[in-house]
PDB file of C-alpha atoms in Angstrom:
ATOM      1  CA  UNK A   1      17.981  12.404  -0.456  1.00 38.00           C
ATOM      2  CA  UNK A   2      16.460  16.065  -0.185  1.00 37.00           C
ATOM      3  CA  UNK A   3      18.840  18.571  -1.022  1.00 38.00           C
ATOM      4  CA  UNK A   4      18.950  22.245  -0.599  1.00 37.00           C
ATOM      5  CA  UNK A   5      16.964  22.805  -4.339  1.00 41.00           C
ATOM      6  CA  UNK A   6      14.859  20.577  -4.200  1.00 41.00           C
ATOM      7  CA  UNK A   7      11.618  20.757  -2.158  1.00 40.00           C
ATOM      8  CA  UNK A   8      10.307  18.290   0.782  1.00 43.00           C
ATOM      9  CA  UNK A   9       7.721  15.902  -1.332  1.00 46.00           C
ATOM     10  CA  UNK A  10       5.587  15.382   2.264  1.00 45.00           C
ATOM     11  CA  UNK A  11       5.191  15.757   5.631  1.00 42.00           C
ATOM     12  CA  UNK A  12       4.920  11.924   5.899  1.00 47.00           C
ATOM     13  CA  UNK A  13       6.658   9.067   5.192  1.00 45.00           C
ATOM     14  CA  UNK A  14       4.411   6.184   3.942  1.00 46.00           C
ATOM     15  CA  UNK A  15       6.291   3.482   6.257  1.00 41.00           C
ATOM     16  CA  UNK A  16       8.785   2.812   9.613  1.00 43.00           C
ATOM     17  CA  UNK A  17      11.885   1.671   8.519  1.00 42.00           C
ATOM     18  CA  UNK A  18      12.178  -2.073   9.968  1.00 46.00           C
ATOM     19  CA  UNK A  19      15.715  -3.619  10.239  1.00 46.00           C
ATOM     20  CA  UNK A  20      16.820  -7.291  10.582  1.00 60.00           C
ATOM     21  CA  UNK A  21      18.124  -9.762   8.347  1.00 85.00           C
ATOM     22  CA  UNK A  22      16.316 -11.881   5.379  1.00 91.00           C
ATOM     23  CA  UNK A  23      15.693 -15.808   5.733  1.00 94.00           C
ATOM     24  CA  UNK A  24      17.849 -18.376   3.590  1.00 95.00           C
ATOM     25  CA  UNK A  25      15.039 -18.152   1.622  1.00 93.00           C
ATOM     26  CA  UNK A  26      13.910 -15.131   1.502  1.00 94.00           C
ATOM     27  CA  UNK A  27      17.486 -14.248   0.294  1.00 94.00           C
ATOM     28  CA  UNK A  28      16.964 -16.911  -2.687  1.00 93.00           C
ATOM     29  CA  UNK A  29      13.760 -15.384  -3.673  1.00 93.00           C
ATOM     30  CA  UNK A  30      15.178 -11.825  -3.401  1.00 94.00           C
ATOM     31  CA  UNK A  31      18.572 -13.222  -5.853  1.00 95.00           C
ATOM     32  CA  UNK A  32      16.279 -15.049  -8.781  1.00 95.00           C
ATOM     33  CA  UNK A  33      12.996 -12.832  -9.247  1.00 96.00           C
ATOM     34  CA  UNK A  34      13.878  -9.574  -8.069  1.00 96.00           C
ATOM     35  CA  UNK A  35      16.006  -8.179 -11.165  1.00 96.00           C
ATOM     36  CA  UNK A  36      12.909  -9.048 -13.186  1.00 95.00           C
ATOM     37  CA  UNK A  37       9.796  -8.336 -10.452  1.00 97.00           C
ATOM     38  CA  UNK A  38      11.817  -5.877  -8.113  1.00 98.00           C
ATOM     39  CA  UNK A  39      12.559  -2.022  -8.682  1.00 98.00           C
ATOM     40  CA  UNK A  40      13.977   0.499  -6.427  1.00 97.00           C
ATOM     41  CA  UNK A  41      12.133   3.640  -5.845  1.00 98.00           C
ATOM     42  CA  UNK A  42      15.512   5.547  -5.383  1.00 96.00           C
ATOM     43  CA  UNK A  43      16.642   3.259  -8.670  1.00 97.00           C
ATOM     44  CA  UNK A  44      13.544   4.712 -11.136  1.00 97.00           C
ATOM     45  CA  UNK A  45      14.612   7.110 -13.805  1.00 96.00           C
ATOM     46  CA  UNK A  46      12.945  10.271 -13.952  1.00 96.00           C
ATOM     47  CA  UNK A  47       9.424  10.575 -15.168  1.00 97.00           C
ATOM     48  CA  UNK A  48       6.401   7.999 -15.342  1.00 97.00           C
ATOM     49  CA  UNK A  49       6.926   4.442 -14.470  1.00 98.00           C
ATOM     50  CA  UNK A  50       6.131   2.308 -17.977  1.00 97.00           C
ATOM     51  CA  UNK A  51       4.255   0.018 -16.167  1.00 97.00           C
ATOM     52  CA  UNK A  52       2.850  -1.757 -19.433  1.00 97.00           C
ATOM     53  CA  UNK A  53       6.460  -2.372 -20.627  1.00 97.00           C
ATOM     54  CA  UNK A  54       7.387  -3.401 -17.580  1.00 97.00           C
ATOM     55  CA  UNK A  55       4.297  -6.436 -17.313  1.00 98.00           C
ATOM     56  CA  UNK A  56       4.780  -6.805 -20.888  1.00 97.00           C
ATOM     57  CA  UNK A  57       1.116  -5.472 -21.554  1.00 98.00           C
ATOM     58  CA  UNK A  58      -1.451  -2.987 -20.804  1.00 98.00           C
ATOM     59  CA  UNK A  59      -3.370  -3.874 -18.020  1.00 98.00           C
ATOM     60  CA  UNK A  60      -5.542  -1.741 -14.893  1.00 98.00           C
ATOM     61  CA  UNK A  61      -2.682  -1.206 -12.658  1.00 98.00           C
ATOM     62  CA  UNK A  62      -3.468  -1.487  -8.865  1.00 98.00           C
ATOM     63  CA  UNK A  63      -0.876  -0.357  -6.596  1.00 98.00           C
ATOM     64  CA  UNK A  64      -1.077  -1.478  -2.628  1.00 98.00           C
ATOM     65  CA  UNK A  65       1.054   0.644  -0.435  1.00 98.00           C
ATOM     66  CA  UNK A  66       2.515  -1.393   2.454  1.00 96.00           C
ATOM     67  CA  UNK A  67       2.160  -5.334   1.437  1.00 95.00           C
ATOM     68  CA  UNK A  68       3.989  -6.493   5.132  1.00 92.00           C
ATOM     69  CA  UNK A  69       5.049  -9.790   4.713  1.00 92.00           C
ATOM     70  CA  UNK A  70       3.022 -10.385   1.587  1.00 95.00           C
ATOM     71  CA  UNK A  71       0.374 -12.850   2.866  1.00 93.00           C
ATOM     72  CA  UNK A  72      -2.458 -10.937   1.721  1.00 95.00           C
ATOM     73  CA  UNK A  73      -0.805  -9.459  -1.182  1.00 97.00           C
ATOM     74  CA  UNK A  74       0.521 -12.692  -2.403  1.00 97.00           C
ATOM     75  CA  UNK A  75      -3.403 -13.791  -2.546  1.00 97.00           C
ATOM     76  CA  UNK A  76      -5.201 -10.568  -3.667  1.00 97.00           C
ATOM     77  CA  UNK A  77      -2.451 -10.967  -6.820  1.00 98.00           C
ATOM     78  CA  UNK A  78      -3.180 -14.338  -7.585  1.00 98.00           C
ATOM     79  CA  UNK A  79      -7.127 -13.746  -7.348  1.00 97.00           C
ATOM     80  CA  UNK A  80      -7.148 -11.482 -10.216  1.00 98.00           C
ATOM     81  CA  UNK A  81      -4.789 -12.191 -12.799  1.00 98.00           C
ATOM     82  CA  UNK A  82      -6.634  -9.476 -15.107  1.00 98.00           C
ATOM     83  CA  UNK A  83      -4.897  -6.882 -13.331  1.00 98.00           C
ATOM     84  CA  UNK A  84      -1.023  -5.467 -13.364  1.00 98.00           C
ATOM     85  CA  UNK A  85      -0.607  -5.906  -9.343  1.00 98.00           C
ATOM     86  CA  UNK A  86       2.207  -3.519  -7.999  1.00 98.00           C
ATOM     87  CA  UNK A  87       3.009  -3.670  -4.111  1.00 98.00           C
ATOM     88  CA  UNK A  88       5.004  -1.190  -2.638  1.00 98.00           C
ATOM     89  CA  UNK A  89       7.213  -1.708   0.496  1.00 97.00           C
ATOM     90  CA  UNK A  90      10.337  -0.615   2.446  1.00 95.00           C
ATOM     91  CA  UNK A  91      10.722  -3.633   4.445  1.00 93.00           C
ATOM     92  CA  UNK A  92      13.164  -5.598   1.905  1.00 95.00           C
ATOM     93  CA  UNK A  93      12.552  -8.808   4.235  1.00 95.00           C
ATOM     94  CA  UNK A  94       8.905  -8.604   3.520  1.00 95.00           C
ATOM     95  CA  UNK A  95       9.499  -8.056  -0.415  1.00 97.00           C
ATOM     96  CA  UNK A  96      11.847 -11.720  -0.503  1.00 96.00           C
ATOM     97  CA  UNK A  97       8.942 -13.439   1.838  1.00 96.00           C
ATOM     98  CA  UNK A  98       6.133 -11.760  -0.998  1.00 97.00           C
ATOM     99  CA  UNK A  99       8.050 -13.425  -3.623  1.00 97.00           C
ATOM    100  CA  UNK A 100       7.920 -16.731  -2.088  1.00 96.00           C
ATOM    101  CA  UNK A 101       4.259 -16.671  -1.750  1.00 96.00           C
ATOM    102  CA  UNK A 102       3.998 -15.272  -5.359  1.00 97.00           C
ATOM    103  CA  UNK A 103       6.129 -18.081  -6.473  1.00 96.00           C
ATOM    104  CA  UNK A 104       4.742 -20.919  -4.674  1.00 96.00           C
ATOM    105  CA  UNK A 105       1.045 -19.424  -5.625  1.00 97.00           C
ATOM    106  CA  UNK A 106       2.357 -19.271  -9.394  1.00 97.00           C
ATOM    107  CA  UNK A 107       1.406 -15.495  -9.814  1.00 98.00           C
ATOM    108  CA  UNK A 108       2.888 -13.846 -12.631  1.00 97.00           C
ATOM    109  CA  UNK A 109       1.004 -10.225 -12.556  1.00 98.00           C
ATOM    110  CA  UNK A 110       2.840  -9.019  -9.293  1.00 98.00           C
ATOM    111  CA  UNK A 111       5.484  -6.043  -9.413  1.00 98.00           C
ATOM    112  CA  UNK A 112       7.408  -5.146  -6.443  1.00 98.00           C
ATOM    113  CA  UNK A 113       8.676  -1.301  -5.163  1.00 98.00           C
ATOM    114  CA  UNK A 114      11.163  -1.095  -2.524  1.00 97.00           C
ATOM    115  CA  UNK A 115      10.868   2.189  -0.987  1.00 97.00           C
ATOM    116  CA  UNK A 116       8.521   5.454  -0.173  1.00 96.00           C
ATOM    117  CA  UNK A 117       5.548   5.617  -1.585  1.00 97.00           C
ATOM    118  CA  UNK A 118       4.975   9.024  -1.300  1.00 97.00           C
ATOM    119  CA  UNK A 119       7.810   9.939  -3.763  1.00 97.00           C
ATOM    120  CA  UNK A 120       7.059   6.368  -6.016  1.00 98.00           C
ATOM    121  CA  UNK A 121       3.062   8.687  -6.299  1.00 98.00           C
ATOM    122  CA  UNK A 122       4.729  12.207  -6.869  1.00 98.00           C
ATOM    123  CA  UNK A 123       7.669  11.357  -9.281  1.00 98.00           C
ATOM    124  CA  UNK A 124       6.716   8.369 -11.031  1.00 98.00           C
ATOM    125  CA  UNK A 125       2.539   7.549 -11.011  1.00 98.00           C
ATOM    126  CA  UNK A 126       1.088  10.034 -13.579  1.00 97.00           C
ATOM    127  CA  UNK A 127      -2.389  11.574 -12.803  1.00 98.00           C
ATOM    128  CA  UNK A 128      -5.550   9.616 -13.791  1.00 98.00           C
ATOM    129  CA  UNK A 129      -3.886   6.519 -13.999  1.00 98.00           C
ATOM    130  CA  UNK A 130      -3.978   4.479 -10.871  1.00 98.00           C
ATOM    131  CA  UNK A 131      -6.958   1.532 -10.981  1.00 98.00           C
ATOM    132  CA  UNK A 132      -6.649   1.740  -7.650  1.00 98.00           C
ATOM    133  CA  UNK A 133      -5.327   1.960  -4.625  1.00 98.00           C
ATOM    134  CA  UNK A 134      -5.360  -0.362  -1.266  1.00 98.00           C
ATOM    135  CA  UNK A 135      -3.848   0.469   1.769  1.00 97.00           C
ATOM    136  CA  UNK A 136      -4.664  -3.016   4.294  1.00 95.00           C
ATOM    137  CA  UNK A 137      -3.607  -1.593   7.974  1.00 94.00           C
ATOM    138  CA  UNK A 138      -0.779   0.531   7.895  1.00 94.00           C
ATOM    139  CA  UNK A 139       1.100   1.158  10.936  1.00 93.00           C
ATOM    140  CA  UNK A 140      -1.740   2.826  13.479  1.00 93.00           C
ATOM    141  CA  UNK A 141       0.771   4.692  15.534  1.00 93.00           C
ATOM    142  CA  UNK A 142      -2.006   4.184  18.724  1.00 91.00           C
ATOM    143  CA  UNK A 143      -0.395   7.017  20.781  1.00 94.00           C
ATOM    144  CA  UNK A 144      -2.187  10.030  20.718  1.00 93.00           C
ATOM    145  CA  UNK A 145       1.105  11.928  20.555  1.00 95.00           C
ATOM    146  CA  UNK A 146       2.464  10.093  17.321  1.00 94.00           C
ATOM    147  CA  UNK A 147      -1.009  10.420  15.315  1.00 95.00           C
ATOM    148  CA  UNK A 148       0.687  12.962  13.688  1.00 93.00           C
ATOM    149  CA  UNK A 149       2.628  10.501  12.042  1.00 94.00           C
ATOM    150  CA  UNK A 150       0.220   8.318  10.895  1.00 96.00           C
ATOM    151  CA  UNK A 151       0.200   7.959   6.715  1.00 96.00           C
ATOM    152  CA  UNK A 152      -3.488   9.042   5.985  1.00 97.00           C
ATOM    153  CA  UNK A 153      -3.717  12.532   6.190  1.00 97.00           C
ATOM    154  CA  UNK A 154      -5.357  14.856   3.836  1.00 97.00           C
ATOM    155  CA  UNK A 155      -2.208  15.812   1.761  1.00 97.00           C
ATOM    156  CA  UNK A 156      -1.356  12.298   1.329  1.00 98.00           C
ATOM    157  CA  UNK A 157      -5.455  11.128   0.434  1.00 98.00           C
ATOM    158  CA  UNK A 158      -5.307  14.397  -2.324  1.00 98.00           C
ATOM    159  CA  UNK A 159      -1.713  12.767  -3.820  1.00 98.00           C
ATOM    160  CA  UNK A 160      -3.235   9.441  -4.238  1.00 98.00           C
ATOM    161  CA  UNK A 161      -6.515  10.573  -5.117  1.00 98.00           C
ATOM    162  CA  UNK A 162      -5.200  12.481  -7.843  1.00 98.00           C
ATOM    163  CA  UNK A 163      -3.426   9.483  -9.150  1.00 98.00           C
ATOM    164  CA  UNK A 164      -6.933   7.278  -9.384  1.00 98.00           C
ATOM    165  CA  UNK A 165      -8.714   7.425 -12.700  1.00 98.00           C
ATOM    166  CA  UNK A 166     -12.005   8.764 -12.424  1.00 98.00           C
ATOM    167  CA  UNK A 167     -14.218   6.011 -10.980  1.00 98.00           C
ATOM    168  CA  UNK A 168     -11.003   4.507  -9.496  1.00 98.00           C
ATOM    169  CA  UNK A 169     -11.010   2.999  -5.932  1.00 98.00           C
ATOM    170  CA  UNK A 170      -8.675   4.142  -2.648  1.00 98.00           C
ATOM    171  CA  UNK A 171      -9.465   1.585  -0.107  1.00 98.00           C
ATOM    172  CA  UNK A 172      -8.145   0.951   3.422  1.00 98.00           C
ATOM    173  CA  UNK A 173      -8.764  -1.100   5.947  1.00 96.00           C
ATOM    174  CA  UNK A 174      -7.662  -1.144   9.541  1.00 95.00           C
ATOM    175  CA  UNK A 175      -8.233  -2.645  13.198  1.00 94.00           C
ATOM    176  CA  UNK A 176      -7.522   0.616  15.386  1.00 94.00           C
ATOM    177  CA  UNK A 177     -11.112   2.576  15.836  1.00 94.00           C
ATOM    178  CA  UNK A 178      -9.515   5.805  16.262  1.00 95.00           C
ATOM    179  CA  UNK A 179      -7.863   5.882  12.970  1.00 96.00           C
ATOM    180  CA  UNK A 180     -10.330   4.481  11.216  1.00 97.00           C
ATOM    181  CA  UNK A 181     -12.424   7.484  12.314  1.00 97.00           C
ATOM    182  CA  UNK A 182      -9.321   9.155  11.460  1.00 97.00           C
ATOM    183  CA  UNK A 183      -9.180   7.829   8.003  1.00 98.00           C
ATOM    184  CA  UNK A 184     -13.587   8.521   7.212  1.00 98.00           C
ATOM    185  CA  UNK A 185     -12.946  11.855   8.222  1.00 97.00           C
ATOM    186  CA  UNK A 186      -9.643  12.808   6.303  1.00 98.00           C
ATOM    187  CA  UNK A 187     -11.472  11.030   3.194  1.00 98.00           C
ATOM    188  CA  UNK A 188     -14.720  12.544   3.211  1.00 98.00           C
ATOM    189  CA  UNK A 189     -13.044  15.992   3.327  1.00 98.00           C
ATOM    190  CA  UNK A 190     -10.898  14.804  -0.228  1.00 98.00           C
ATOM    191  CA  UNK A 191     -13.816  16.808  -2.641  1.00 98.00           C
ATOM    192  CA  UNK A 192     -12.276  14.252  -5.477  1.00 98.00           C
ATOM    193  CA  UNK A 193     -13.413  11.369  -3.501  1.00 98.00           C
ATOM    194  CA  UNK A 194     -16.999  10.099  -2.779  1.00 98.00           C
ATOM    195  CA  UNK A 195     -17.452   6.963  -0.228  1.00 98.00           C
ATOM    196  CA  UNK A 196     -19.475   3.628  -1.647  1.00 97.00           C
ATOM    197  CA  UNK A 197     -21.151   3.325   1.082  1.00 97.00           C
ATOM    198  CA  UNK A 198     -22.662   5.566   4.256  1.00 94.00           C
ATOM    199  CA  UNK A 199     -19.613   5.055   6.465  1.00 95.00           C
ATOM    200  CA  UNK A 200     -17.845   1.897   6.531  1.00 97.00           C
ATOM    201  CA  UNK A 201     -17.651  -0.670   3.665  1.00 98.00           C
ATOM    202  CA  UNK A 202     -18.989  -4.401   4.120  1.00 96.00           C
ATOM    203  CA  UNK A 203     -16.069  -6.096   4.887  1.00 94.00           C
ATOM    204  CA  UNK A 204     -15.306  -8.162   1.951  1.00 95.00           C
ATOM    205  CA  UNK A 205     -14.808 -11.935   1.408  1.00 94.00           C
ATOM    206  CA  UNK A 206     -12.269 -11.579  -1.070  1.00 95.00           C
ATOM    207  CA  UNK A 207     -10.144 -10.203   1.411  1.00 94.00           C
ATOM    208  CA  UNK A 208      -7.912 -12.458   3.214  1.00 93.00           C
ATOM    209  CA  UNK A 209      -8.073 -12.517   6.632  1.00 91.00           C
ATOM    210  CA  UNK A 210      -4.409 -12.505   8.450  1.00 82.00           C
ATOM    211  CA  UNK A 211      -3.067 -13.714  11.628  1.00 81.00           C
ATOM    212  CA  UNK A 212      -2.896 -10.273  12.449  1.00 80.00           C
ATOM    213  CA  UNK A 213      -6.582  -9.560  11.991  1.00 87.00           C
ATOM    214  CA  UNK A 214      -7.397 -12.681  14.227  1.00 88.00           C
ATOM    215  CA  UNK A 215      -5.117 -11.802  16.907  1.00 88.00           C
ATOM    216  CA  UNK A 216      -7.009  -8.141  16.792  1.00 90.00           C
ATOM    217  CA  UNK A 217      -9.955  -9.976  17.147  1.00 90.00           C
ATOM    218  CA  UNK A 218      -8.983 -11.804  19.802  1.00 93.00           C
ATOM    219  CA  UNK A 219      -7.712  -8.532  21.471  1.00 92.00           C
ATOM    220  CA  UNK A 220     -11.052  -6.993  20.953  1.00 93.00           C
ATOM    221  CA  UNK A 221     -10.629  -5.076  17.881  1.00 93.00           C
ATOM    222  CA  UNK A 222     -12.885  -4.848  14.858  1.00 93.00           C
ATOM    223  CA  UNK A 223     -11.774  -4.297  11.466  1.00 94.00           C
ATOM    224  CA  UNK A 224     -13.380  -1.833   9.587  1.00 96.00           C
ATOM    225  CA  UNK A 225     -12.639  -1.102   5.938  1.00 97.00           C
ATOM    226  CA  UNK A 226     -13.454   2.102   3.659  1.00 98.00           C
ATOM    227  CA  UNK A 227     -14.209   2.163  -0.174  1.00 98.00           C
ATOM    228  CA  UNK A 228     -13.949   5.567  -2.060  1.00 98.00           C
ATOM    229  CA  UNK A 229     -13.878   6.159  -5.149  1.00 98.00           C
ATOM    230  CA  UNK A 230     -12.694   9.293  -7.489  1.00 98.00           C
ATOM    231  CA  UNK A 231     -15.478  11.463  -9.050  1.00 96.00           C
TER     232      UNK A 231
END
C-alpha cells in the first residue's frame, strides 16, 4: 500500500482485480506447489528477485505479464525448457488452474507471481536483465472512455523496456484493432525499442492458439502480434 512517503510507482495497474472462488482442484494445486513455485509480489523482500536461486540455476529469464488461466502459459513453459519461465498474475484462481496444466504437462521451469506487475518491474527486476517479455492479450478495455486504462502506455513500454537486455524481446499480441494500433504506436515511440518487422509480426506457430482467440475469430476479430526488441 502507497503511503504518504512513498511515491505512486504508475499511473496503471497491470491487471483488473477478478474475484470468485478456486476449484477443488485448483485449491490442491495452489496447497502442494505453490510454497515452492508461488511468490507474492507484496511477500518479496526488498531489492532484486534471485531468480537463479530461486530455479536452482542460471538460466534466460522470460517473464509473461498476465498468464489468465494458464493455457497458453502452461504450453509456452513446457516448449522451452532452456528457459527460467516466470508468469505473473493477480487472478489467484488462474495461478492454481496454471499449476495444474504445469503439473499435468510435467514442466519444471515455471515460476509463478501473484500480484502487480508494475511494482514486481520497478522494485524487484533489475535493469538489463529481462530475456524477455510477453504480454498475450491483456484486458483491451474496448470503450473509448476507459483506453486510458489500458496497460500499454508509454511509461509502462519504457519500465519494461528498460528491464530487457539489449537484444531482448517485448512482445504482445492482441485481438482488438484499436489497441493494437494503440500498442505499434506507443512502441515505436520507446527510442530503446526497434520493431522486427515493418508493422505487425507473422503470427507465430509456436504460439498456442486459445478458445479465446477462436471465439475472436469467430466474432470477426484478427489477432495481430508485435515483436520489438531492445537496442
Amino acid at each position: 500500500m502507497e503511503s504518504e512517503n512513498q511515491p505512486r510507482l504508475r499511473s496503471v495497474v497491470s491487471y483488473v482485480q477478478r474475484g470468485g472462488r478456486m476449484t477443488v482442484g485448483q485449491q490442491r494445486a495452489w496447497e502442494e506447489h505453490w510454497p515452492s513455485l508461488g511468490r507474492k509480489v507484496a511477500e518479496l523482500p526488498e531489492g532484486p528477485l534471485d531468480f537463479g536461486a530461486w530455479f536452482g540455476r542460471e538460466a534466460p529469464v522470460l517473464l509473461e505479464i498476465g498468464s489468465g488461466m494458464g493455457e497458453t502459459t502452461s504450453q509456452l513453459a513446457a516448449a522451452a525448457p532452456e528457459l527460467n519461465y516466470v508468469a505473473v498474475e493477480v487472478y489467484e484462481a488462474g495461478l492454481g488452474q496454471l499449476m495444474l496444466r504445469a503439473e499435468k504437462l510435467g514442466v519444471k521451469n515455471l515460476r509463478l507471481i501473484n500480484g502487480d506487475a508494475v511494482v514486481l518491474l520497478t522494485r524487484h527486476v533489475p535493469e538489463d536483465s529481462l530475456h524477455g517479455v510477453r504480454i498475450f492479450f491483456p484486458d483491451p478495455w474496448p470503450k473509448k472512455r476507459h483506453h486510458k486504462r489500458r496497460l500499454v502506455q508509454p511509461e509502462f513500454v519504457k519500465l519494461v523496456a528498460s528491464r530487457l537486455q539489449p537484444g531482448g524481446t517485448l512482445h504482445l499480441a492482441t485481438d482488438w484493432e484499436n489497441y493494437a494500433e494503440q500498442m505499434l504506436e506507443v512502441l515505436s515511440a520507446e527510442p530503446t525499442l526497434v520493431n522486427r518487422y515493418d508493422d505487425w509480426a507473422p503470427r507465430p506457430d509456436w504460439r498456442p492458439v486459445t478458445k479465446f482467440e477462436n471465439r475472436a475469430r469467430e466474432e470477426g476479430r484478427v489477432s495481430r502480434d508485435l515483436i520489438f526488441e531492445r537496442r
